[in-house]
PDB file of C-alpha atoms and ligand atoms in Angstrom:
ATOM      1  CA  MET A   1      24.128   4.041 -37.809  1.00 86.00           C
ATOM      2  CA  THR A   2      21.915   3.928 -40.841  1.00 91.00           C
ATOM      3  CA  CYS A   3      17.643   4.692 -39.875  1.00 92.00           C
ATOM      4  CA  GLU A   4      17.864   0.719 -41.030  1.00 90.00           C
ATOM      5  CA  GLN A   5      20.296  -0.383 -38.909  1.00 89.00           C
ATOM      6  CA  VAL A   6      18.740   1.680 -35.502  1.00 90.00           C
ATOM      7  CA  ARG A   7      15.024   0.242 -36.800  1.00 86.00           C
ATOM      8  CA  HIS A   8      16.674  -3.313 -36.075  1.00 86.00           C
ATOM      9  CA  HIS A   9      18.196  -2.338 -32.757  1.00 86.00           C
ATOM     10  CA  LEU A  10      15.144  -0.430 -31.009  1.00 85.00           C
ATOM     11  CA  GLY A  11      13.197  -3.306 -29.127  1.00 81.00           C
ATOM     12  CA  GLY A  12      17.040  -4.263 -27.674  1.00 81.00           C
ATOM     13  CA  TYR A  13      17.678  -0.747 -26.937  1.00 84.00           C
ATOM     14  CA  VAL A  14      13.897  -0.142 -25.464  1.00 80.00           C
ATOM     15  CA  LEU A  15      14.531  -3.737 -23.130  1.00 77.00           C
ATOM     16  CA  GLY A  16      18.081  -2.839 -22.292  1.00 76.00           C
ATOM     17  CA  GLY A  17      19.553  -5.452 -24.697  1.00 78.00           C
ATOM     18  CA  LEU A  18      22.303  -3.861 -26.508  1.00 83.00           C
ATOM     19  CA  SER A  19      26.038  -3.766 -26.088  1.00 87.00           C
ATOM     20  CA  VAL A  20      27.690  -0.606 -24.620  1.00 89.00           C
ATOM     21  CA  ALA A  21      28.757   0.614 -28.055  1.00 90.00           C
ATOM     22  CA  GLU A  22      25.534  -0.303 -29.344  1.00 90.00           C
ATOM     23  CA  GLN A  23      23.846   1.767 -27.016  1.00 90.00           C
ATOM     24  CA  ALA A  24      25.716   4.636 -27.607  1.00 93.00           C
ATOM     25  CA  ASP A  25      25.384   4.609 -31.252  1.00 93.00           C
ATOM     26  CA  THR A  26      21.777   3.857 -31.314  1.00 92.00           C
ATOM     27  CA  ARG A  27      20.981   7.089 -28.700  1.00 92.00           C
ATOM     28  CA  ALA A  28      23.395   9.367 -31.117  1.00 94.00           C
ATOM     29  CA  HIS A  29      21.206   8.376 -33.824  1.00 94.00           C
ATOM     30  CA  LEU A  30      17.858   9.180 -32.095  1.00 92.00           C
ATOM     31  CA  GLN A  31      19.420  12.522 -30.721  1.00 92.00           C
ATOM     32  CA  ARG A  32      19.755  13.546 -34.362  1.00 94.00           C
ATOM     33  CA  CYS A  33      16.604  11.852 -35.986  1.00 93.00           C
ATOM     34  CA  ARG A  34      13.228  12.409 -35.383  1.00 93.00           C
ATOM     35  CA  ASP A  35      11.922   9.510 -37.894  1.00 90.00           C
ATOM     36  CA  CYS A  36      13.897   6.830 -35.349  1.00 90.00           C
ATOM     37  CA  ARG A  37      12.454   8.717 -32.543  1.00 89.00           C
ATOM     38  CA  ASP A  38       8.886   8.515 -33.543  1.00 87.00           C
ATOM     39  CA  ASP A  39       9.399   4.633 -33.639  1.00 85.00           C
ATOM     40  CA  LEU A  40      11.314   4.647 -30.706  1.00 85.00           C
ATOM     41  CA  ALA A  41       7.742   5.774 -29.006  1.00 83.00           C
ATOM     42  CA  GLN A  42       5.466   3.555 -30.247  1.00 78.00           C
ATOM     43  CA  LEU A  43       7.970   0.782 -28.307  1.00 78.00           C
ATOM     44  CA  GLU A  44       7.737   2.486 -25.436  1.00 72.00           C
ATOM     45  CA  GLY A  45       5.382   0.463 -23.595  1.00 70.00           C
ATOM     46  CA  LEU A  46       7.455  -2.653 -24.393  1.00 69.00           C
ATOM     47  CA  PRO A  47       9.113  -3.357 -20.964  1.00 67.00           C
ATOM     48  CA  ARG A  48       5.671  -3.259 -18.965  1.00 67.00           C
ATOM     49  CA  LEU A  49       4.568  -5.653 -21.467  1.00 64.00           C
ATOM     50  CA  LEU A  50       7.374  -7.858 -20.438  1.00 63.00           C
ATOM     51  CA  ASP A  51       6.959  -7.376 -16.778  1.00 65.00           C
ATOM     52  CA  LEU A  52       2.820  -8.569 -17.792  1.00 61.00           C
ATOM     53  CA  VAL A  53       4.781 -11.578 -19.527  1.00 57.00           C
ATOM     54  CA  ALA A  54       7.044 -12.542 -16.461  1.00 57.00           C
ATOM     55  CA  GLN A  55       4.806 -12.211 -14.143  1.00 58.00           C
ATOM     56  CA  GLU A  56       2.892 -14.855 -16.294  1.00 52.00           C
ATOM     57  CA  PRO A  57       5.409 -17.216 -17.214  1.00 47.00           C
ATOM     58  CA  ALA A  58       2.855 -20.262 -17.925  1.00 48.00           C
ATOM     59  CA  GLN A  59       1.242 -18.175 -20.588  1.00 46.00           C
ATOM     60  CA  PRO A  60       1.277 -20.287 -23.687  1.00 48.00           C
ATOM     61  CA  PRO A  61       3.314 -18.704 -26.423  1.00 55.00           C
ATOM     62  CA  ALA A  62       0.823 -18.468 -28.850  1.00 58.00           C
ATOM     63  CA  SER A  63      -1.558 -16.575 -26.749  1.00 59.00           C
ATOM     64  CA  LEU A  64       1.214 -14.180 -25.698  1.00 58.00           C
ATOM     65  CA  ARG A  65       2.092 -13.312 -29.216  1.00 57.00           C
ATOM     66  CA  ASP A  66      -1.351 -12.374 -29.875  1.00 62.00           C
ATOM     67  CA  ARG A  67      -1.020 -10.222 -27.376  1.00 60.00           C
ATOM     68  CA  VAL A  68       1.947  -8.334 -28.308  1.00 58.00           C
ATOM     69  CA  VAL A  69       0.357  -8.324 -31.620  1.00 55.00           C
ATOM     70  CA  ALA A  70      -2.504  -6.535 -30.124  1.00 57.00           C
ATOM     71  CA  ALA A  71      -0.769  -4.086 -28.012  1.00 55.00           C
ATOM     72  CA  ALA A  72       1.981  -2.766 -30.995  1.00 55.00           C
ATOM     73  CA  PRO A  73       0.596   0.361 -33.283  1.00 51.00           C
ATOM     74  CA  ARG A  74      -1.524  -1.153 -36.220  1.00 49.00           C
ATOM     75  CA  PRO A  75       0.982  -1.496 -39.375  1.00 45.00           C
ATOM     76  CA  ARG A  76       1.593   1.715 -41.304  1.00 44.00           C
ATOM     77  CA  SER A  77       4.918   1.647 -43.352  1.00 50.00           C
ATOM     78  CA  LYS A  78       8.195  -0.313 -42.635  1.00 53.00           C
ATOM     79  CA  ARG A  79       8.288   0.999 -38.905  1.00 55.00           C
ATOM     80  CA  TRP A  80       5.708  -2.049 -38.489  1.00 54.00           C
ATOM     81  CA  LEU A  81       9.502  -4.022 -38.728  1.00 57.00           C
ATOM     82  CA  ALA A  82      10.733  -2.061 -35.749  1.00 62.00           C
ATOM     83  CA  VAL A  83       7.568  -2.884 -34.018  1.00 62.00           C
ATOM     84  CA  ALA A  84       7.556  -6.940 -35.202  1.00 62.00           C
ATOM     85  CA  ALA A  85      11.256  -7.020 -34.302  1.00 65.00           C
ATOM     86  CA  ALA A  86      10.409  -5.715 -30.779  1.00 66.00           C
ATOM     87  CA  ALA A  87       7.488  -8.598 -30.356  1.00 67.00           C
ATOM     88  CA  ALA A  88       9.865 -11.111 -31.583  1.00 65.00           C
ATOM     89  CA  LEU A  89      12.526  -9.911 -28.798  1.00 64.00           C
ATOM     90  CA  VAL A  90       9.489 -10.181 -26.152  1.00 64.00           C
ATOM     91  CA  ILE A  91       8.543 -13.537 -27.379  1.00 62.00           C
ATOM     92  CA  ALA A  92      12.327 -14.710 -27.188  1.00 62.00           C
ATOM     93  CA  VAL A  93      12.704 -13.565 -23.720  1.00 63.00           C
ATOM     94  CA  ALA A  94       9.130 -14.538 -22.454  1.00 62.00           C
ATOM     95  CA  ALA A  95      10.533 -18.147 -23.884  1.00 59.00           C
ATOM     96  CA  ALA A  96      13.808 -17.924 -21.599  1.00 58.00           C
ATOM     97  CA  LEU A  97      11.958 -17.097 -18.753  1.00 59.00           C
ATOM     98  CA  SER A  98       9.500 -20.051 -18.726  1.00 58.00           C
ATOM     99  CA  GLY A  99      12.409 -22.275 -19.369  1.00 54.00           C
ATOM    100  CA  GLY A 100      11.894 -22.690 -23.306  1.00 48.00           C
ATOM    101  CA  PRO A 101       9.487 -24.235 -25.317  1.00 50.00           C
ATOM    102  CA  ALA A 102      10.583 -27.119 -24.749  1.00 47.00           C
ATOM    103  CA  GLN A 103       9.839 -27.193 -20.814  1.00 48.00           C
ATOM    104  CA  GLY A 104       6.835 -24.957 -20.880  1.00 50.00           C
ATOM    105  CA  PRO A 105       3.493 -25.531 -19.597  1.00 56.00           C
ATOM    106  CA  PRO A 106       2.009 -29.066 -20.776  1.00 60.00           C
ATOM    107  CA  PRO A 107      -1.437 -28.187 -23.163  1.00 67.00           C
ATOM    108  CA  GLY A 108      -4.394 -27.250 -21.566  1.00 76.00           C
ATOM    109  CA  SER A 109      -2.844 -25.969 -18.454  1.00 85.00           C
ATOM    110  CA  LEU A 110      -2.280 -22.513 -17.006  1.00 88.00           C
ATOM    111  CA  THR A 111      -1.501 -20.614 -14.041  1.00 90.00           C
ATOM    112  CA  LEU A 112      -2.484 -17.230 -12.393  1.00 90.00           C
ATOM    113  CA  ALA A 113      -0.891 -14.983  -9.974  1.00 91.00           C
ATOM    114  CA  LEU A 114      -4.015 -14.280  -7.458  1.00 92.00           C
ATOM    115  CA  ARG A 115      -3.525 -10.647  -6.292  1.00 89.00           C
ATOM    116  CA  PRO A 116      -4.503  -9.211  -3.196  1.00 90.00           C
ATOM    117  CA  SER A 117      -7.451  -7.491  -2.230  1.00 88.00           C
ATOM    118  CA  GLU A 118      -7.299  -3.780  -0.550  1.00 86.00           C
ATOM    119  CA  GLY A 119      -6.726  -4.599   2.961  1.00 86.00           C
ATOM    120  CA  PHE A 120      -5.531  -8.160   2.245  1.00 88.00           C
ATOM    121  CA  THR A 121      -1.724  -9.458   2.812  1.00 90.00           C
ATOM    122  CA  ALA A 122      -2.164 -12.841   1.471  1.00 93.00           C
ATOM    123  CA  SER A 123      -1.110 -14.063  -2.195  1.00 93.00           C
ATOM    124  CA  GLY A 124      -0.155 -17.231  -4.271  1.00 93.00           C
ATOM    125  CA  THR A 125      -0.982 -18.982  -7.591  1.00 94.00           C
ATOM    126  CA  ALA A 126      -4.432 -21.004  -8.691  1.00 94.00           C
ATOM    127  CA  ALA A 127      -3.195 -23.335 -11.823  1.00 94.00           C
ATOM    128  CA  PHE A 128      -5.744 -24.804 -14.025  1.00 93.00           C
ATOM    129  CA  GLN A 129      -5.196 -28.301 -15.810  1.00 91.00           C
ATOM    130  CA  ALA A 130      -7.515 -29.507 -18.311  1.00 88.00           C
ATOM    131  CA  THR A 131      -8.790 -33.405 -17.739  1.00 85.00           C
ATOM    132  CA  GLY A 132     -11.232 -33.997 -20.109  1.00 83.00           C
ATOM    133  CA  ASP A 133     -14.740 -33.044 -19.035  1.00 87.00           C
ATOM    134  CA  ARG A 134     -13.214 -31.434 -15.802  1.00 92.00           C
ATOM    135  CA  VAL A 135     -10.341 -28.703 -15.160  1.00 92.00           C
ATOM    136  CA  ARG A 136      -8.268 -29.247 -11.944  1.00 94.00           C
ATOM    137  CA  VAL A 137      -7.497 -25.665  -9.925  1.00 96.00           C
ATOM    138  CA  ASP A 138      -4.922 -26.331  -7.385  1.00 96.00           C
ATOM    139  CA  ILE A 139      -4.352 -23.249  -5.303  1.00 96.00           C
ATOM    140  CA  ALA A 140      -1.485 -22.193  -3.302  1.00 96.00           C
ATOM    141  CA  LEU A 141      -1.947 -19.136  -1.067  1.00 96.00           C
ATOM    142  CA  GLN A 142       0.328 -17.853   1.594  1.00 95.00           C
ATOM    143  CA  GLY A 143      -0.234 -14.920   4.362  1.00 94.00           C
ATOM    144  CA  LEU A 144      -3.717 -15.731   4.858  1.00 95.00           C
ATOM    145  CA  GLU A 145      -5.023 -14.210   8.469  1.00 92.00           C
ATOM    146  CA  ALA A 146      -6.202 -17.142  11.014  1.00 91.00           C
ATOM    147  CA  LEU A 147      -9.630 -17.017  10.929  1.00 89.00           C
ATOM    148  CA  GLU A 148     -12.282 -17.303  14.083  1.00 86.00           C
ATOM    149  CA  ARG A 149     -13.582 -20.731  14.985  1.00 86.00           C
ATOM    150  CA  GLY A 150     -16.243 -22.012  12.465  1.00 84.00           C
ATOM    151  CA  ALA A 151     -15.046 -19.478   9.779  1.00 89.00           C
ATOM    152  CA  THR A 152     -13.620 -20.717   6.453  1.00 92.00           C
ATOM    153  CA  TYR A 153     -12.078 -19.467   3.097  1.00 93.00           C
ATOM    154  CA  GLU A 154     -13.939 -20.022  -0.355  1.00 92.00           C
ATOM    155  CA  ALA A 155     -13.030 -20.298  -3.435  1.00 94.00           C
ATOM    156  CA  TRP A 156     -14.601 -18.994  -6.349  1.00 93.00           C
ATOM    157  CA  LEU A 157     -15.012 -19.301 -10.131  1.00 93.00           C
ATOM    158  CA  ALA A 158     -17.268 -16.477 -11.928  1.00 89.00           C
ATOM    159  CA  GLU A 159     -18.981 -17.736 -15.116  1.00 87.00           C
ATOM    160  CA  PRO A 160     -21.267 -15.076 -16.929  1.00 82.00           C
ATOM    161  CA  GLU A 161     -23.778 -16.959 -18.068  1.00 79.00           C
ATOM    162  CA  ARG A 162     -24.627 -18.187 -14.399  1.00 81.00           C
ATOM    163  CA  GLY A 163     -23.078 -16.577 -11.736  1.00 83.00           C
ATOM    164  CA  PRO A 164     -20.245 -17.516  -8.981  1.00 87.00           C
ATOM    165  CA  VAL A 165     -19.595 -21.111  -8.597  1.00 89.00           C
ATOM    166  CA  SER A 166     -18.103 -22.268  -5.451  1.00 91.00           C
ATOM    167  CA  LEU A 167     -15.398 -24.333  -5.808  1.00 95.00           C
ATOM    168  CA  GLY A 168     -14.701 -25.476  -2.237  1.00 93.00           C
ATOM    169  CA  ARG A 169     -13.825 -24.171   1.452  1.00 93.00           C
ATOM    170  CA  PHE A 170     -10.621 -24.540   3.069  1.00 95.00           C
ATOM    171  CA  ARG A 171      -8.868 -23.325   6.427  1.00 94.00           C
ATOM    172  CA  PRO A 172      -4.991 -21.967   6.173  1.00 95.00           C
ATOM    173  CA  ASP A 173      -2.366 -23.770   8.333  1.00 94.00           C
ATOM    174  CA  THR A 174      -0.559 -22.160  11.372  1.00 92.00           C
ATOM    175  CA  SER A 175       1.418 -20.692   9.178  1.00 94.00           C
ATOM    176  CA  GLY A 176      -1.252 -18.732   7.266  1.00 94.00           C
ATOM    177  CA  ARG A 177      -0.546 -21.020   4.141  1.00 96.00           C
ATOM    178  CA  ALA A 178      -2.985 -23.143   2.210  1.00 96.00           C
ATOM    179  CA  GLU A 179      -2.606 -25.983  -0.747  1.00 96.00           C
ATOM    180  CA  VAL A 180      -6.136 -27.086  -1.828  1.00 96.00           C
ATOM    181  CA  GLY A 181      -6.957 -29.324  -4.972  1.00 96.00           C
ATOM    182  CA  PHE A 182     -10.690 -28.360  -6.631  1.00 96.00           C
ATOM    183  CA  THR A 183     -12.308 -29.489  -9.563  1.00 95.00           C
ATOM    184  CA  ALA A 184     -15.140 -27.771 -11.916  1.00 94.00           C
ATOM    185  CA  GLU A 185     -16.864 -28.546 -15.150  1.00 91.00           C
ATOM    186  CA  ALA A 186     -14.951 -27.745 -18.293  1.00 88.00           C
ATOM    187  CA  PRO A 187     -14.115 -25.693 -20.536  1.00 87.00           C
ATOM    188  CA  LEU A 188     -12.154 -22.764 -18.185  1.00 87.00           C
ATOM    189  CA  SER A 189     -13.036 -20.507 -21.290  1.00 86.00           C
ATOM    190  CA  ARG A 190     -16.191 -20.643 -19.640  1.00 88.00           C
ATOM    191  CA  TYR A 191     -15.192 -18.441 -16.427  1.00 90.00           C
ATOM    192  CA  SER A 192     -14.070 -15.367 -16.031  1.00 90.00           C
ATOM    193  CA  TRP A 193     -12.557 -14.701 -12.544  1.00 91.00           C
ATOM    194  CA  LEU A 194     -11.317 -16.703  -9.784  1.00 93.00           C
ATOM    195  CA  TRP A 195     -11.099 -15.326  -6.544  1.00 92.00           C
ATOM    196  CA  VAL A 196     -11.268 -16.608  -2.934  1.00 93.00           C
ATOM    197  CA  THR A 197     -13.551 -15.110   0.243  1.00 91.00           C
ATOM    198  CA  ALA A 198     -13.307 -15.220   4.307  1.00 90.00           C
ATOM    199  CA  GLU A 199     -16.530 -17.139   4.968  1.00 86.00           C
ATOM    200  CA  PRO A 200     -17.206 -15.833   8.497  1.00 82.00           C
ATOM    201  CA  ASP A 201     -19.974 -19.359   9.289  1.00 74.00           C
ATOM    202  CA  ALA A 202     -19.664 -21.779   7.089  1.00 62.00           C
ATOM    203  CA  ARG A 203     -23.478 -22.545   7.606  1.00 65.00           C
ATOM    204  CA  ASP A 204     -24.374 -19.261   5.965  1.00 64.00           C
ATOM    205  CA  PRO A 205     -24.619 -19.985   2.284  1.00 61.00           C
ATOM    206  CA  ALA A 206     -25.077 -16.320   1.419  1.00 59.00           C
ATOM    207  CA  HIS A 207     -22.241 -14.737  -0.619  1.00 54.00           C
ATOM    208  CA  ASP A 208     -21.225 -11.216   0.811  1.00 64.00           C
ATOM    209  CA  SER A 209     -18.145 -11.766   2.432  1.00 79.00           C
ATOM    210  CA  PRO A 210     -15.010 -10.087   1.791  1.00 85.00           C
ATOM    211  CA  THR A 211     -12.911 -11.244  -1.445  1.00 89.00           C
ATOM    212  CA  VAL A 212      -9.036 -11.903  -0.376  1.00 92.00           C
ATOM    213  CA  VAL A 213      -7.411 -12.646  -3.734  1.00 92.00           C
ATOM    214  CA  ARG A 214      -8.589 -12.534  -6.963  1.00 89.00           C
ATOM    215  CA  GLU A 215      -7.456 -12.422 -10.852  1.00 89.00           C
ATOM    216  CA  ARG A 216      -8.974 -12.620 -14.197  1.00 88.00           C
ATOM    217  CA  ILE A 217      -9.081 -15.625 -16.066  1.00 89.00           C
ATOM    218  CA  PRO A 218      -7.896 -14.672 -19.609  1.00 84.00           C
ATOM    219  CA  GLY A 219     -10.376 -15.205 -22.463  1.00 74.00           C
ATOM    220  CA  ASP A 220      -8.169 -16.998 -24.960  1.00 63.00           C
ATOM    221  CA  TRP A 221      -6.946 -19.441 -22.640  1.00 55.00           C
TER     222      TRP A 221
HETATM  223 ZN1   ZN B   1      16.967   7.019 -38.446  1.00 83.83          ZN
END
Protein backbone atom coordinates (compact mmCIF):
# COMPACT_ATOMS: atom_id res chain seq x y z
CA MET A 1 0.00 0.00 0.00
CA THR A 2 1.07 3.59 -0.65
CA CYS A 3 0.91 6.25 2.05
CA GLU A 4 -2.10 7.76 0.33
CA GLN A 5 -3.97 4.45 0.33
CA VAL A 6 -3.12 3.94 3.98
CA ARG A 7 -4.42 7.40 4.85
CA HIS A 8 -7.76 6.51 3.30
CA HIS A 9 -7.88 3.33 5.40
CA LEU A 10 -6.80 4.77 8.75
CA GLY A 11 -10.30 5.64 9.95
CA GLY A 12 -11.49 2.10 9.25
CA TYR A 13 -8.32 0.70 10.81
CA VAL A 14 -8.90 2.56 14.09
CA LEU A 15 -12.59 1.64 14.19
CA GLY A 16 -12.12 -2.01 13.14
CA GLY A 17 -13.98 -1.52 9.85
CA LEU A 18 -11.46 -3.01 7.40
CA SER A 19 -11.37 -6.46 5.81
CA VAL A 20 -8.80 -8.88 7.24
CA ALA A 21 -6.50 -8.33 4.22
CA GLU A 22 -6.81 -4.51 4.37
CA GLN A 23 -6.19 -4.60 8.11
CA ALA A 24 -3.00 -6.68 7.61
CA ASP A 25 -1.73 -4.50 4.73
CA THR A 26 -2.38 -1.32 6.71
CA ARG A 27 -0.64 -2.72 9.81
CA ALA A 28 2.38 -3.78 7.73
CA HIS A 29 2.66 -0.32 6.22
CA LEU A 30 2.33 1.35 9.63
CA GLN A 31 5.20 -0.76 10.97
CA ARG A 32 7.59 0.66 8.41
CA CYS A 33 6.21 4.20 7.88
CA ARG A 34 6.71 6.86 10.52
CA ASP A 35 4.51 9.47 8.76
CA CYS A 36 1.50 7.17 8.69
CA ARG A 37 2.08 6.20 12.33
CA ASP A 38 1.90 9.91 13.20
CA ASP A 39 -1.39 10.13 11.30
CA LEU A 40 -2.65 7.11 13.23
CA ALA A 41 -1.74 8.74 16.55
CA GLN A 42 -4.02 11.67 15.68
CA LEU A 43 -6.97 9.32 15.17
CA GLU A 44 -6.70 7.21 18.29
CA GLY A 45 -9.33 9.24 20.17
CA LEU A 46 -11.99 8.32 17.59
CA PRO A 47 -13.24 5.05 19.16
CA ARG A 48 -13.88 6.94 22.43
CA LEU A 49 -15.70 9.63 20.46
CA LEU A 50 -17.75 6.94 18.76
CA ASP A 51 -18.68 5.45 22.14
CA LEU A 52 -19.89 8.89 23.13
CA VAL A 53 -21.97 9.03 19.96
CA ALA A 54 -23.43 5.57 20.59
CA GLN A 55 -24.61 6.70 24.02
CA GLU A 56 -26.38 9.71 22.51
CA PRO A 57 -28.06 8.37 19.39
CA ALA A 58 -30.57 11.23 19.35
CA GLN A 59 -27.91 13.92 18.85
CA PRO A 60 -28.62 15.73 15.58
CA PRO A 61 -25.95 14.93 12.97
CA ALA A 62 -25.04 18.63 12.47
CA SER A 63 -24.06 19.12 16.10
CA LEU A 64 -22.27 15.78 16.07
CA ARG A 65 -20.25 16.81 13.04
CA ASP A 66 -19.23 20.02 14.83
CA ARG A 67 -18.07 18.05 17.83
CA VAL A 68 -16.10 15.57 15.74
CA VAL A 69 -14.40 18.38 13.85
CA ALA A 70 -13.75 20.33 17.06
CA ALA A 71 -12.19 17.23 18.66
CA ALA A 72 -9.93 16.53 15.69
CA PRO A 73 -6.50 18.16 15.32
CA ARG A 74 -6.23 21.45 13.43
CA PRO A 75 -5.58 21.07 9.71
CA ARG A 76 -1.84 21.20 9.11
CA SER A 77 -1.22 19.31 5.91
CA LYS A 78 -2.66 16.53 3.81
CA ARG A 79 -2.89 14.54 7.05
CA TRP A 80 -6.07 16.51 7.59
CA LEU A 81 -7.55 14.32 4.85
CA ALA A 82 -7.16 11.24 7.03
CA VAL A 83 -8.83 12.97 9.95
CA ALA A 84 -11.65 14.24 7.76
CA ALA A 85 -12.16 10.78 6.26
CA ALA A 86 -12.32 9.22 9.71
CA ALA A 87 -14.70 11.93 10.94
CA ALA A 88 -16.98 11.24 7.98
CA LEU A 89 -16.91 7.55 8.89
CA VAL A 90 -17.83 8.31 12.51
CA ILE A 91 -20.76 10.42 11.34
CA ALA A 92 -21.90 7.69 8.94
CA VAL A 93 -21.73 5.07 11.71
CA ALA A 94 -23.59 7.39 14.10
CA ALA A 95 -26.30 7.95 11.51
CA ALA A 96 -26.64 4.17 11.08
CA LEU A 97 -26.84 3.69 14.87
CA SER A 98 -29.59 6.27 15.19
CA GLY A 99 -31.57 4.75 12.33
CA GLY A 100 -30.29 7.11 9.64
CA PRO A 101 -31.15 10.74 8.99
CA ALA A 102 -34.55 9.90 7.49
CA GLN A 103 -35.68 8.12 10.68
CA GLY A 104 -33.78 10.34 13.11
CA PRO A 105 -35.37 12.38 15.86
CA PRO A 106 -37.70 15.19 14.80
CA PRO A 107 -36.15 18.67 14.82
CA GLY A 108 -36.17 20.32 18.22
CA SER A 109 -35.82 17.09 20.16
CA LEU A 110 -33.01 15.75 22.32
CA THR A 111 -32.62 12.68 24.52
CA LEU A 112 -30.04 12.54 27.31
CA ALA A 113 -28.88 9.47 29.21
CA LEU A 114 -29.05 10.27 32.94
CA ARG A 115 -26.07 9.06 34.95
CA PRO A 116 -26.31 7.95 38.59
CA SER A 117 -24.52 9.99 41.23
CA GLU A 118 -22.05 8.22 43.49
CA GLY A 119 -23.90 5.92 45.89
CA PHE A 120 -27.03 5.65 43.70
CA THR A 121 -28.07 2.98 41.22
CA ALA A 122 -30.85 4.74 39.33
CA SER A 123 -30.50 5.47 35.62
CA GLY A 124 -32.70 6.47 32.74
CA THR A 125 -33.34 9.11 30.11
CA ALA A 126 -34.68 12.63 29.75
CA ALA A 127 -36.32 13.39 26.39
CA PHE A 128 -36.82 17.04 25.46
CA GLN A 129 -39.21 18.23 22.76
CA ALA A 130 -39.61 21.90 21.84
CA THR A 131 -43.25 22.93 21.34
CA GLY A 132 -43.51 26.68 20.67
CA ASP A 133 -42.74 28.63 23.82
CA ARG A 134 -42.51 25.50 25.99
CA VAL A 135 -40.15 22.54 26.24
CA ARG A 136 -41.68 19.19 27.12
CA VAL A 137 -39.43 17.03 29.35
CA ASP A 138 -40.22 13.32 29.63
CA ILE A 139 -38.15 11.55 32.27
CA ALA A 140 -37.99 7.74 32.50
CA LEU A 141 -36.04 6.26 35.41
CA GLN A 142 -35.39 2.79 36.77
CA GLY A 143 -33.53 1.48 39.79
CA LEU A 144 -35.01 4.14 42.10
CA GLU A 145 -34.91 3.32 45.79
CA ALA A 146 -38.23 3.21 47.63
CA LEU A 147 -38.99 6.39 49.57
CA GLU A 148 -40.13 7.03 53.12
CA ARG A 149 -43.70 8.18 53.55
CA GLY A 150 -43.90 11.90 52.67
CA ALA A 151 -40.67 11.89 50.68
CA THR A 152 -40.52 12.42 46.89
CA TYR A 153 -38.11 12.61 44.02
CA GLU A 154 -37.81 16.02 42.36
CA ALA A 155 -36.58 16.91 38.86
CA TRP A 156 -34.62 20.13 38.29
CA LEU A 157 -33.14 22.20 35.48
CA ALA A 158 -30.17 24.49 36.11
CA GLU A 159 -30.54 27.89 34.56
CA PRO A 160 -27.18 29.71 34.90
CA GLU A 161 -28.87 33.14 35.10
CA ARG A 162 -31.47 32.25 37.74
CA GLY A 163 -30.35 29.06 39.49
CA PRO A 164 -32.26 25.78 39.86
CA VAL A 165 -35.74 25.57 38.33
CA SER A 166 -37.97 22.81 39.73
CA LEU A 167 -39.79 20.78 37.07
CA GLY A 168 -41.87 18.90 39.63
CA ARG A 169 -42.02 16.02 42.10
CA PHE A 170 -42.82 12.36 41.62
CA ARG A 171 -42.74 8.97 43.33
CA PRO A 172 -41.59 5.68 41.77
CA ASP A 173 -43.79 2.61 41.40
CA THR A 174 -43.14 -0.48 43.52
CA SER A 175 -40.57 -1.78 41.00
CA GLY A 176 -38.46 1.40 41.33
CA ARG A 177 -39.54 2.87 37.99
CA ALA A 178 -40.99 6.26 37.18
CA GLU A 179 -42.17 7.80 33.89
CA VAL A 180 -43.13 11.43 34.30
CA GLY A 181 -43.70 14.40 31.98
CA PHE A 182 -43.09 18.07 32.76
CA THR A 183 -42.92 21.33 30.84
CA ALA A 184 -40.41 24.17 31.13
CA GLU A 185 -40.00 27.57 29.52
CA ALA A 186 -38.28 27.50 26.12
CA PRO A 187 -35.65 27.49 24.82
CA LEU A 188 -33.86 24.47 26.22
CA SER A 189 -30.53 26.19 25.48
CA ARG A 190 -31.08 28.42 28.56
CA TYR A 191 -30.55 25.38 30.81
CA SER A 192 -27.19 23.75 31.50
CA TRP A 193 -28.01 20.64 33.56
CA LEU A 194 -30.92 18.34 34.42
CA TRP A 195 -30.83 16.41 37.67
CA VAL A 196 -33.13 14.52 40.05
CA THR A 197 -32.93 14.77 43.84
CA ALA A 198 -34.43 12.69 46.64
CA GLU A 199 -36.42 15.08 48.83
CA PRO A 200 -36.97 13.66 52.31
CA ASP A 201 -39.82 16.02 53.18
CA ALA A 202 -42.21 17.23 50.45
CA ARG A 203 -43.14 20.30 52.53
CA ASP A 204 -39.56 21.51 52.94
CA PRO A 205 -38.63 23.83 50.01
CA ALA A 206 -34.91 23.90 50.86
CA HIS A 207 -32.72 22.39 48.18
CA ASP A 208 -30.04 20.47 50.06
CA SER A 209 -31.10 16.96 49.10
CA PRO A 210 -28.90 14.29 47.50
CA THR A 211 -28.69 14.16 43.71
CA VAL A 212 -29.76 10.76 42.35
CA VAL A 213 -29.07 11.15 38.60
CA ARG A 214 -27.84 14.03 36.47
CA GLU A 215 -26.62 15.03 33.02
CA ARG A 216 -25.29 18.14 31.32
CA ILE A 217 -27.46 19.63 28.57
CA PRO A 218 -25.24 20.31 25.54
CA GLY A 219 -24.98 24.02 24.78
CA ASP A 220 -25.32 23.57 21.01
CA TRP A 221 -28.77 22.05 21.13
ZN1 LIG B 1 3.05 5.78 4.89
